[in-house]
Short mmCIF file of C-alpha atoms in Angstrom, two decimals:
data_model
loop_
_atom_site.label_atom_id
_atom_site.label_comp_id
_atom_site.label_asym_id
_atom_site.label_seq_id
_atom_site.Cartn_x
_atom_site.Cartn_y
_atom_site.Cartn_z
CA UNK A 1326 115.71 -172.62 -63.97
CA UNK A 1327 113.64 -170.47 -61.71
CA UNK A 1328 111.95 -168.87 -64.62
CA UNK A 1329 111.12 -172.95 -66.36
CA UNK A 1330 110.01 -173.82 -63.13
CA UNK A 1331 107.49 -170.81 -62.70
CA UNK A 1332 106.22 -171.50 -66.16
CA UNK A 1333 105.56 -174.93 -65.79
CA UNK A 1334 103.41 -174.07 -62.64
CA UNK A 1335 101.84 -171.88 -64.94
CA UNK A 1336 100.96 -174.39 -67.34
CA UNK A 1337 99.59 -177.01 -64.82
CA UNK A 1338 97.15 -174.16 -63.54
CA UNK A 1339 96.09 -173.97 -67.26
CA UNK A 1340 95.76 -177.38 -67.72
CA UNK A 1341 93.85 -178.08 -64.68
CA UNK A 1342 89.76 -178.77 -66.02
CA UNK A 1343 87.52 -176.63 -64.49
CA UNK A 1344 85.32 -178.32 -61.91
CA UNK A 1345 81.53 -177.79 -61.74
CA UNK A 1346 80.19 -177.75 -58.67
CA UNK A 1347 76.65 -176.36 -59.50
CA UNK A 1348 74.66 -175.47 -55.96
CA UNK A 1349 77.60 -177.12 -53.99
CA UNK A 1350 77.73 -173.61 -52.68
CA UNK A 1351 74.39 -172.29 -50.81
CA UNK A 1352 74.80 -168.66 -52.06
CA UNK A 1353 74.44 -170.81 -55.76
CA UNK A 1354 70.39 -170.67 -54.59
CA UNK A 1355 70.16 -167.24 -54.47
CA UNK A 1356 71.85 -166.15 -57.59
CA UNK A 1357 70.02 -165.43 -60.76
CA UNK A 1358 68.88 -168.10 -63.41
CA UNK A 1359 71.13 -166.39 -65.33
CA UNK A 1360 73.91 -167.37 -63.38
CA UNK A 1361 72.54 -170.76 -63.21
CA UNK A 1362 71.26 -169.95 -59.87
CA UNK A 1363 67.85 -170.73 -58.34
CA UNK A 1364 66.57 -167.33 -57.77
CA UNK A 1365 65.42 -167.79 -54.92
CA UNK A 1366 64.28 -171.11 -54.95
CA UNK A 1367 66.04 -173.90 -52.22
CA UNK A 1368 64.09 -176.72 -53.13
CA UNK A 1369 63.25 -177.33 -49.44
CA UNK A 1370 60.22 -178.81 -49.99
CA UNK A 1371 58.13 -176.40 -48.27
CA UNK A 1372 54.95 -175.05 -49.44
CA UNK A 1373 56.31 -171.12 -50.04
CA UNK A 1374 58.52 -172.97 -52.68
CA UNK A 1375 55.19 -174.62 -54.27
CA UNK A 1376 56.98 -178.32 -52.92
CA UNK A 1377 59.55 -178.50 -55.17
CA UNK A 1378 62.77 -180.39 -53.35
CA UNK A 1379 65.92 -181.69 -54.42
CA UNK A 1380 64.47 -184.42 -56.45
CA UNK A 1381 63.50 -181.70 -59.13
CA UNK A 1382 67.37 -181.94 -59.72
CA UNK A 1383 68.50 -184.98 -58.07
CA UNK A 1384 67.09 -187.35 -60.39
CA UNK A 1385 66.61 -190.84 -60.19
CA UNK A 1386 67.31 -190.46 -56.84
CA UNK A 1387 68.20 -193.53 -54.49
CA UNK A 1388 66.33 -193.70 -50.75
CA UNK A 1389 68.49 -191.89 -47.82
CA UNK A 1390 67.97 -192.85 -44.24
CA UNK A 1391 68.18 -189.76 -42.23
CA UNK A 1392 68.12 -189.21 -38.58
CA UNK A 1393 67.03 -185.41 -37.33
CA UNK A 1394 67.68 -184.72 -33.54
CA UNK A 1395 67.62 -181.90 -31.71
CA UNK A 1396 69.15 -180.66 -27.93
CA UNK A 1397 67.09 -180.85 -25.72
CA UNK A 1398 65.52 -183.44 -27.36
CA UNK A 1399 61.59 -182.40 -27.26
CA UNK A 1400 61.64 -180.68 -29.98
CA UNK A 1401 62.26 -183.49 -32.13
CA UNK A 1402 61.74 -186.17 -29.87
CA UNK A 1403 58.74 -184.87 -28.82
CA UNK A 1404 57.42 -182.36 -31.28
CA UNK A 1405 57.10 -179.79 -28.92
CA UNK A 1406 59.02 -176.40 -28.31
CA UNK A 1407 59.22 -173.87 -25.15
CA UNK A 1408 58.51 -170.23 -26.69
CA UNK A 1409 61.31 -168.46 -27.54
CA UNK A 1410 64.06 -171.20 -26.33
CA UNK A 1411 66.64 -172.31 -28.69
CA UNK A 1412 67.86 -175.56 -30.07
CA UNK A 1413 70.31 -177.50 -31.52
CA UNK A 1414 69.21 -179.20 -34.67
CA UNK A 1415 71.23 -181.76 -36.25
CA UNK A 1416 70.75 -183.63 -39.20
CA UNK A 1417 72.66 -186.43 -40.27
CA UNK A 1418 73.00 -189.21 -42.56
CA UNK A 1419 71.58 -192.40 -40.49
CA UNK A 1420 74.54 -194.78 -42.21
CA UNK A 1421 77.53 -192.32 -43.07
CA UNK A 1422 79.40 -195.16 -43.49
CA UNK A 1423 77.83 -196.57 -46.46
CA UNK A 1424 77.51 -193.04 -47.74
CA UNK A 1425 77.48 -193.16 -51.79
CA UNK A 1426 80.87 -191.44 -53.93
CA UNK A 1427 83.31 -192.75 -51.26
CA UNK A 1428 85.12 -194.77 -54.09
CA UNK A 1429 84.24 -191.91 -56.41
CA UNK A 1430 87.06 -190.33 -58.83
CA UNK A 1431 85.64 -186.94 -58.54
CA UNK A 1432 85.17 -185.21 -55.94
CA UNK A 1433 82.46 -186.34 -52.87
CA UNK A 1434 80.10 -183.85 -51.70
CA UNK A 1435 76.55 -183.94 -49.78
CA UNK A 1436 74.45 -181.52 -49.31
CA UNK A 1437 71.50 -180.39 -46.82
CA UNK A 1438 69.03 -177.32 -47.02
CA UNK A 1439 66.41 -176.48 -44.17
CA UNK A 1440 63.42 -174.34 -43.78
CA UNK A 1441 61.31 -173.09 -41.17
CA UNK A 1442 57.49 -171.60 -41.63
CA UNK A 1443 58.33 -169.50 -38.53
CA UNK A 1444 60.99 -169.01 -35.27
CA UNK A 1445 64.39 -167.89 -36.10
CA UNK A 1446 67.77 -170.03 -37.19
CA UNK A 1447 70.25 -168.27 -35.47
CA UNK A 1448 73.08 -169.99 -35.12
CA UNK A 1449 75.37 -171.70 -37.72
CA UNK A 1450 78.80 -172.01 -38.72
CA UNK A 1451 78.91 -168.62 -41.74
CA UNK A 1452 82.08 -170.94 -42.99
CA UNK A 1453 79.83 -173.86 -43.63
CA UNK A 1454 76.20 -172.40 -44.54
CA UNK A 1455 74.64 -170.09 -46.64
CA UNK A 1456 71.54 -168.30 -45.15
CA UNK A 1457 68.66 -166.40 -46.72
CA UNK A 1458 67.08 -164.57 -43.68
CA UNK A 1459 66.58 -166.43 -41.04
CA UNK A 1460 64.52 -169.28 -42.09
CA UNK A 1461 66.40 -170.99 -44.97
CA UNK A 1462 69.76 -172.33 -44.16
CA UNK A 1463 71.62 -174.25 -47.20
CA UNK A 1464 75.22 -176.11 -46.97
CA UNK A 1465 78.14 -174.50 -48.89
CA UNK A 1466 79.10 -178.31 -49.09
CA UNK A 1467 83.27 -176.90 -48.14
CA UNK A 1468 84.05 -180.35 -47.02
CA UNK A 1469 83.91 -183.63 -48.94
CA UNK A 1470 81.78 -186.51 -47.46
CA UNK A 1471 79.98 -184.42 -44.88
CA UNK A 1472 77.25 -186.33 -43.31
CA UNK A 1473 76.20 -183.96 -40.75
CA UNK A 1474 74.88 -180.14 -39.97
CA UNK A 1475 73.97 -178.70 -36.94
CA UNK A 1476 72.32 -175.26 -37.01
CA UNK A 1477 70.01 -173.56 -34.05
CA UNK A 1478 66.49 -172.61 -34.09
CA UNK A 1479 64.60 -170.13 -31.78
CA UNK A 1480 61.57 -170.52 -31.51
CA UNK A 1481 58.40 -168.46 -31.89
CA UNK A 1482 56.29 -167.23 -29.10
CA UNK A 1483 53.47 -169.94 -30.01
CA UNK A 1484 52.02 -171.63 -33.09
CA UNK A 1485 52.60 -174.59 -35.65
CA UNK A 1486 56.01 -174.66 -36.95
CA UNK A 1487 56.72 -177.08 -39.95
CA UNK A 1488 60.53 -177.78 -40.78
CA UNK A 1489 61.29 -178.89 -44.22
CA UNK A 1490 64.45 -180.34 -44.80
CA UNK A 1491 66.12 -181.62 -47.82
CA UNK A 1492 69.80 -183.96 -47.75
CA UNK A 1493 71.32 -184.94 -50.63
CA UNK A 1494 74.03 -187.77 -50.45
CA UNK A 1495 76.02 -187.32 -53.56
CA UNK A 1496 77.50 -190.19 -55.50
CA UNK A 1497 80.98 -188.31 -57.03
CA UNK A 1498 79.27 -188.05 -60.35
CA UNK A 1499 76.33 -185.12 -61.70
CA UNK A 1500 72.91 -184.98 -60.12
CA UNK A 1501 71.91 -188.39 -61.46
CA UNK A 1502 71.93 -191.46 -59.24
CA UNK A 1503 72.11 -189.30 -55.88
CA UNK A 1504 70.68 -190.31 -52.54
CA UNK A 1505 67.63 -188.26 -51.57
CA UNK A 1506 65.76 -187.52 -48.43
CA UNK A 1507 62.98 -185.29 -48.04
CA UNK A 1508 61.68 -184.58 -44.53
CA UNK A 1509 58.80 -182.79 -42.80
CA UNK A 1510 58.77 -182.16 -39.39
CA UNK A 1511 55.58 -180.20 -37.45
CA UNK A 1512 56.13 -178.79 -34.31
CA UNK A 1513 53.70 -177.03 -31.73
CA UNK A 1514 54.14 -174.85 -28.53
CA UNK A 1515 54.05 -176.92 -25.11
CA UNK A 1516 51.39 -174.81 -23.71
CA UNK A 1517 49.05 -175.44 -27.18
CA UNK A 1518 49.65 -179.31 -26.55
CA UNK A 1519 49.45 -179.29 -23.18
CA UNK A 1520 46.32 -177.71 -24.11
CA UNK A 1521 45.60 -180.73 -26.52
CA UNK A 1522 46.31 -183.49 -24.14
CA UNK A 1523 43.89 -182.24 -21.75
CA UNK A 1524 41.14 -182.05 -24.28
CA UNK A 1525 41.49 -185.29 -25.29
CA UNK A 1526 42.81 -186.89 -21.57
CA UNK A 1527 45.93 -189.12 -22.83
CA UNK A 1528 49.38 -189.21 -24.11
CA UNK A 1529 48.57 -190.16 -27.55
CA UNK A 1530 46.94 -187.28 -28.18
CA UNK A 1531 50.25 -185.25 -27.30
CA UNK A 1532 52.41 -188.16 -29.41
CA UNK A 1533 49.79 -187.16 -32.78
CA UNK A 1534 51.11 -183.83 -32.71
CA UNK A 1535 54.80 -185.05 -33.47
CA UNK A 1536 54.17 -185.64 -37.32
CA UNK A 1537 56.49 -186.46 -39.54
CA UNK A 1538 55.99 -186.75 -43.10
CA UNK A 1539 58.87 -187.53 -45.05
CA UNK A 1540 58.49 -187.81 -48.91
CA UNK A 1541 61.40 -190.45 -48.92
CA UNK A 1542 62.38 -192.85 -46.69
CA UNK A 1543 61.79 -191.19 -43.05
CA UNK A 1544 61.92 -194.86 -41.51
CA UNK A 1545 64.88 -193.54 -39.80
CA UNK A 1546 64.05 -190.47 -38.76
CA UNK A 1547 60.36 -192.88 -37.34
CA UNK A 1548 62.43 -195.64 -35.23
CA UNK A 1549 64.07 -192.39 -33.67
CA UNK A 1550 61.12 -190.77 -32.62
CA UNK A 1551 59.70 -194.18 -31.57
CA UNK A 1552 62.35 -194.85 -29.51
CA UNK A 1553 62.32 -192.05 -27.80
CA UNK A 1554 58.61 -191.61 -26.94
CA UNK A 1555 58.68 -194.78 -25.88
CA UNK B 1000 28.49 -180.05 -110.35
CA UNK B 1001 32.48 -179.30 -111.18
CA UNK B 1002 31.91 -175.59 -109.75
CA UNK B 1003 30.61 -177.38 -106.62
CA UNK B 1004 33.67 -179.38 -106.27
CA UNK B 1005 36.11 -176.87 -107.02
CA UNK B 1006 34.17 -174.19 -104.26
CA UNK B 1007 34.03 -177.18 -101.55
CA UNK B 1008 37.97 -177.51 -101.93
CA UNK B 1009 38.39 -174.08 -101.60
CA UNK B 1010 36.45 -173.86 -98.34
CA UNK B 1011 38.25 -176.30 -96.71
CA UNK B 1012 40.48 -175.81 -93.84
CA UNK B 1013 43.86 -177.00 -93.87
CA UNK B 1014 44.61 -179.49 -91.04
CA UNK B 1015 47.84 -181.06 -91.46
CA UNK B 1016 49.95 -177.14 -92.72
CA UNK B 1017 52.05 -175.72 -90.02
CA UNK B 1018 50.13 -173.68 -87.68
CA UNK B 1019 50.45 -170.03 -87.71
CA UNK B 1020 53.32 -168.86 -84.92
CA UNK B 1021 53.24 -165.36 -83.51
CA UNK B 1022 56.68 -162.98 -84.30
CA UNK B 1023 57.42 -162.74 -80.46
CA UNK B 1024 59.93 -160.05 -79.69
CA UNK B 1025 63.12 -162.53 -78.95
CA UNK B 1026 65.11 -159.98 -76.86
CA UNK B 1027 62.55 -159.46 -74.38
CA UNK B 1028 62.51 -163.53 -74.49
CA UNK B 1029 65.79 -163.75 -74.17
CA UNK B 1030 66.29 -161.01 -71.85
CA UNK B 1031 63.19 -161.66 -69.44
CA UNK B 1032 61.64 -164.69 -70.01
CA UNK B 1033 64.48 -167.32 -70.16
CA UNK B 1034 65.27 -166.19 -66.69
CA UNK B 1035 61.35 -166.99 -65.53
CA UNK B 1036 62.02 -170.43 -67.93
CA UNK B 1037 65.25 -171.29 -66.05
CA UNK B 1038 63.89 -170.86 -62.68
CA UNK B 1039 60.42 -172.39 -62.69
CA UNK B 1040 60.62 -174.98 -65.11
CA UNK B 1041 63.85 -176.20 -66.46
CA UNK B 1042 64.65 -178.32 -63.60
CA UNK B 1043 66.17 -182.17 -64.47
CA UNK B 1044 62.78 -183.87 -63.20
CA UNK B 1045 60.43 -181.08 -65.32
CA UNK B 1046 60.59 -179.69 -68.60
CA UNK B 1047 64.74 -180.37 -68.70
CA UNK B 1048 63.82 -183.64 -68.92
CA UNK B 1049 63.82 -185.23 -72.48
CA UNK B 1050 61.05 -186.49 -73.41
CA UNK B 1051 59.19 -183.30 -72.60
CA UNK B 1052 57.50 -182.04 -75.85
CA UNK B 1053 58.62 -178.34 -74.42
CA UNK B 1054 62.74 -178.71 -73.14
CA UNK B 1055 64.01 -175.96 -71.54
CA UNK B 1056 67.56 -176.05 -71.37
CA UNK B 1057 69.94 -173.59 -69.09
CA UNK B 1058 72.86 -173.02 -67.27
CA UNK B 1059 73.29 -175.97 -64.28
CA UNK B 1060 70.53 -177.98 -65.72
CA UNK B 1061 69.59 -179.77 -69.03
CA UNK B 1062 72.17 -179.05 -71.84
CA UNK B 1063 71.47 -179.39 -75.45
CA UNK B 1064 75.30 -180.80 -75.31
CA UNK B 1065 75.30 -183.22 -73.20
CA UNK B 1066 78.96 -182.91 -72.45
CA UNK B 1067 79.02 -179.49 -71.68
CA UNK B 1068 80.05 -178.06 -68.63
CA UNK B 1069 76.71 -177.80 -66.73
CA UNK B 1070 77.36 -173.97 -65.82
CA UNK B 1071 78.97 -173.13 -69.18
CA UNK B 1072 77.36 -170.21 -70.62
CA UNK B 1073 74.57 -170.74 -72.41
CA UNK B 1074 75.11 -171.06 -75.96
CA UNK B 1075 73.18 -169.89 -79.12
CA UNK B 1076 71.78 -173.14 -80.05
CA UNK B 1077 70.17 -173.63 -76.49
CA UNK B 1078 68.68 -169.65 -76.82
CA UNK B 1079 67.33 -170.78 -80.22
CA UNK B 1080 65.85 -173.77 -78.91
CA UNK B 1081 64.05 -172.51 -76.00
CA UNK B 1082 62.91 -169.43 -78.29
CA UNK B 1083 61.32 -171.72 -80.44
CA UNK B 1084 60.11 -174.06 -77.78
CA UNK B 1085 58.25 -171.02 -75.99
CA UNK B 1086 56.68 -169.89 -79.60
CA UNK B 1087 55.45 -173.73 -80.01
CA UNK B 1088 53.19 -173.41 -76.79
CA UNK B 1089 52.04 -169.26 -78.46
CA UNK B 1090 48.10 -170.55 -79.42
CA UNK B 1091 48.57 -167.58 -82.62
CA UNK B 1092 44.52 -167.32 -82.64
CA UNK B 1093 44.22 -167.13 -78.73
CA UNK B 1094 47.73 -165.61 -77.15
CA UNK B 1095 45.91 -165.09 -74.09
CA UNK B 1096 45.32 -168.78 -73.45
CA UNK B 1097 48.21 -170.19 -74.64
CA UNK B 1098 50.04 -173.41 -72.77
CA UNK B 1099 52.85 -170.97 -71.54
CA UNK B 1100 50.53 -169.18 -69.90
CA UNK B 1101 47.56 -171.34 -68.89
CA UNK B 1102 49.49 -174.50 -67.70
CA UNK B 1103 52.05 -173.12 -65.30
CA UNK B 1104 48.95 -171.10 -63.62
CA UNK B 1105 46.90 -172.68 -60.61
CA UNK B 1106 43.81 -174.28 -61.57
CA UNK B 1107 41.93 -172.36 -59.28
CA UNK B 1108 43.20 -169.06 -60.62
CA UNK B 1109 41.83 -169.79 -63.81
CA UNK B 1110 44.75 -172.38 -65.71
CA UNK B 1111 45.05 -175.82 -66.97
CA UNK B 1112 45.71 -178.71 -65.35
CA UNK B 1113 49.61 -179.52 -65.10
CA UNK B 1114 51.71 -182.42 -64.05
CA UNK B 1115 54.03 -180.02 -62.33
CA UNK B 1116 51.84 -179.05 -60.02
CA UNK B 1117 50.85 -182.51 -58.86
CA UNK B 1118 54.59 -183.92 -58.95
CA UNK B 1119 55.62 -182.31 -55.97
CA UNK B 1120 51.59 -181.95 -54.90
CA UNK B 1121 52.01 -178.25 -53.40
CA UNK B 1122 50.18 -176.33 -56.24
CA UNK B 1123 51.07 -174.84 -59.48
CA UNK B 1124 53.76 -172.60 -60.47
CA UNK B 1125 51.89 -169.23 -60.24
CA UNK B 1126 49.47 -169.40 -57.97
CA UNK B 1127 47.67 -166.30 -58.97
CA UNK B 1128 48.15 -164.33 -62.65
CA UNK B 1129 49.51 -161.09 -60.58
CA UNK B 1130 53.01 -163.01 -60.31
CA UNK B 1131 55.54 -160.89 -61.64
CA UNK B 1132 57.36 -163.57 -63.46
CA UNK B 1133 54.18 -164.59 -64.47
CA UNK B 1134 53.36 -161.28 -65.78
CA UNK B 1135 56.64 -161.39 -67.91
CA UNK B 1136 55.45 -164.20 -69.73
CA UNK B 1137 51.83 -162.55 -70.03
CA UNK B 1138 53.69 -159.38 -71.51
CA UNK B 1139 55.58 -161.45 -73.70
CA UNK B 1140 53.14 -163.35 -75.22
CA UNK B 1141 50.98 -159.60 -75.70
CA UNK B 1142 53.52 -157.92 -77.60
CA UNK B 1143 56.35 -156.66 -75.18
CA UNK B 1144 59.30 -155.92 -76.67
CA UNK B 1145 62.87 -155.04 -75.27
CA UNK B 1146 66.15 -153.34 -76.51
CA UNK B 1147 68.10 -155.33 -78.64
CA UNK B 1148 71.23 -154.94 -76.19
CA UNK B 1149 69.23 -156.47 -73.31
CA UNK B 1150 71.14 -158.85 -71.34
CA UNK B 1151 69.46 -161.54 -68.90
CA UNK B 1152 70.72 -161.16 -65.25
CA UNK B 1153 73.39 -163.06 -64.28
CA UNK B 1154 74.11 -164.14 -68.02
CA UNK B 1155 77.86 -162.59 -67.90
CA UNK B 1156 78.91 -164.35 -64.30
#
């Protein structure tokens, strides 16, 4: 009985089909096109990686309201950063609730890779991210329906720093149909736009420097700031 | 008058034959350039798409099957394809400034204009001709050759 019972385990194993889950891991970047890796590439968007983002993949690719915060707040709220200080950056989907692949029959996952042109990301869950240095940080997508990821950021002594940020919302299915959002986020030292607003003698000067250019729907991601500068 | 007619259809050049295609070495293609193939330009929205004249297919993207397992080995059929594919954009008379070279290079360092590089409007795949993947295709296209054993990275995982 024992030995019936053992091989009918056996068989189920065999029988089970073999799941793709192509870049659901973040190391999946880094391996070799051979592999069916990136190489290197993480479609972040950023100009290192020539601009390609998820939609290279992710095709036919619905709009995806995202909302990116950070603690403290000015560094997203405001667009400004203390030299070497860290934050908290979280990025989440703005509607989790109406998240696509909920009533999927395969398996649910979304995904989210960041860049940064400079500063450090230094702290992030090793269970739940895959890093390459310390400027690219990409989801190993462990959990189903994830609709947020926090990860710190240190900054730089001074300069521009752009953040380019990629979410994917997965609808259950292959990379066809997804939910997209592509997000750019420039940042500048306090002293540099402290700098700025006395040169130019107002507030809106200091409010131009938060810019946000999203490639996809960054309405979200706009009433936040809004809201908060105002 | 005949001899005139007969010498006029002699000289004439053939436009609607095949065009002459180089004898590229396939292991180094399949060995060194399918990896370049895979990771610059086979992507769903690029040339996996298809109703690109040159498809790329490759492990996690476009399949020539499109019920295979997207990171299923690739198969023979796909290699063959994408050998032939690459060959197809080989100008035999000019190797040097063949599509596989010229389109996925900057403008500004001397290539052709390419949709890729205004789709995601951040430049061109190579965005100078001392790339090394770029130079593998160069290399290619000039003659390089490679051991008939030569596996691509990663091929085996």
């Amino acid at each position: 009985m024992h030995g019936a019972w053992q091989r009918f385990v056996i068989a189920l194993v065999i029988a089970a089909p073999a799941v793709a889950l192509p870049y659901h891991n973040g190391s999946m970047y880094d391996r070799a096109p051979g592999a069916g890796g990136g190489g290197g590439l993480f479609f972040t968007g950023a100009q290192r990686e020539r601009g390609w983002n998820c939609t290279a993949c992710h095709v036919d690719a619905k709009e995806l309201d995202v909302v990116v915060t950070s603690q403290p707040a000015e560094l997203i709220a405001d667009g400004r950063y203390q030299p070497s200080a860290t934050y908290a950056i979280t990025i989440a989907l703005a509607n989790a609730q109406q998240q696509l692949g909920l009533a999927a029959t395969r398996t649910n996952f979304n995904a989210m890779v960041a860049s940064t042109s400079a500063g450090v990301i230094t702290g992030f869950d090793p269970g739940r991210y895959y890093a390459r240095g310390t400027s690219i940080l990409a989801s190993d997508s462990t959990a189903l329906n994830e609709t947020s990821w926090t990860f710190s950021w240190t900054a730089p002594a001074s300069g521009s720093v752009t953040f380019d940020i990629g979410v994917v919302d997965g609808n259950g299915g292959d990379s066809i149909g997804d939910a997209v959002a592509m997000i750019e986020i420039t940042v500048g030292d306090a002293a540099a736009l402290r700098a700025v607003t006395w040169a130019f003698g107002g507030l809106a000067a200091l409010r131009n420097q938060f810019s946000v250019a999203a490639l996809r729907s960054s309405s979200a991601i706009l009433r936040s700031a809004l809201a908060t500068m105002s | 008058m005949r001899w005139l007619l007969v010498l006029l259809c002699a000289c004439q050049v053939p436009t609607n034959g095949p065009l002459e295609q180089l004898a590229l070495d396939r292991p180094f293609f399949d060995c060194r350039v399918q990896p370049v193939l895979t990771k610059y330009c086979s992507a769903l929205a690029c040339h996996g798409h298809d109703q690109r004249f040159f498809r790329v297919f490759a492990r996690n993207r476009a399949r020539l099957d499109a019920n295979e397992t997207r990171n299923a080995f690739m198969t023979s059929d796909e290699r063959d394809h994408n050998y032939a594919a690459a060959v197809a954009v080989v100008d035999a008379d000019d190797p040097e400034h063949s599509s596989l070279l010229m389109k996925p290079l900057d403008e500004a360092a001397g290539g052709r204009f390419h949709v890729g590089a205004t789709m995601f409007g951040r430049g061109d795949v190579f965005a100078a001709a001392d790339d090394p993947d770029y130079q593998l295709l160069a290399n290619w296209v000039a003659g390089a050759t490679e051991q008939s054993g030569c596996m691509e990275p990663g091929s085996d995982l």
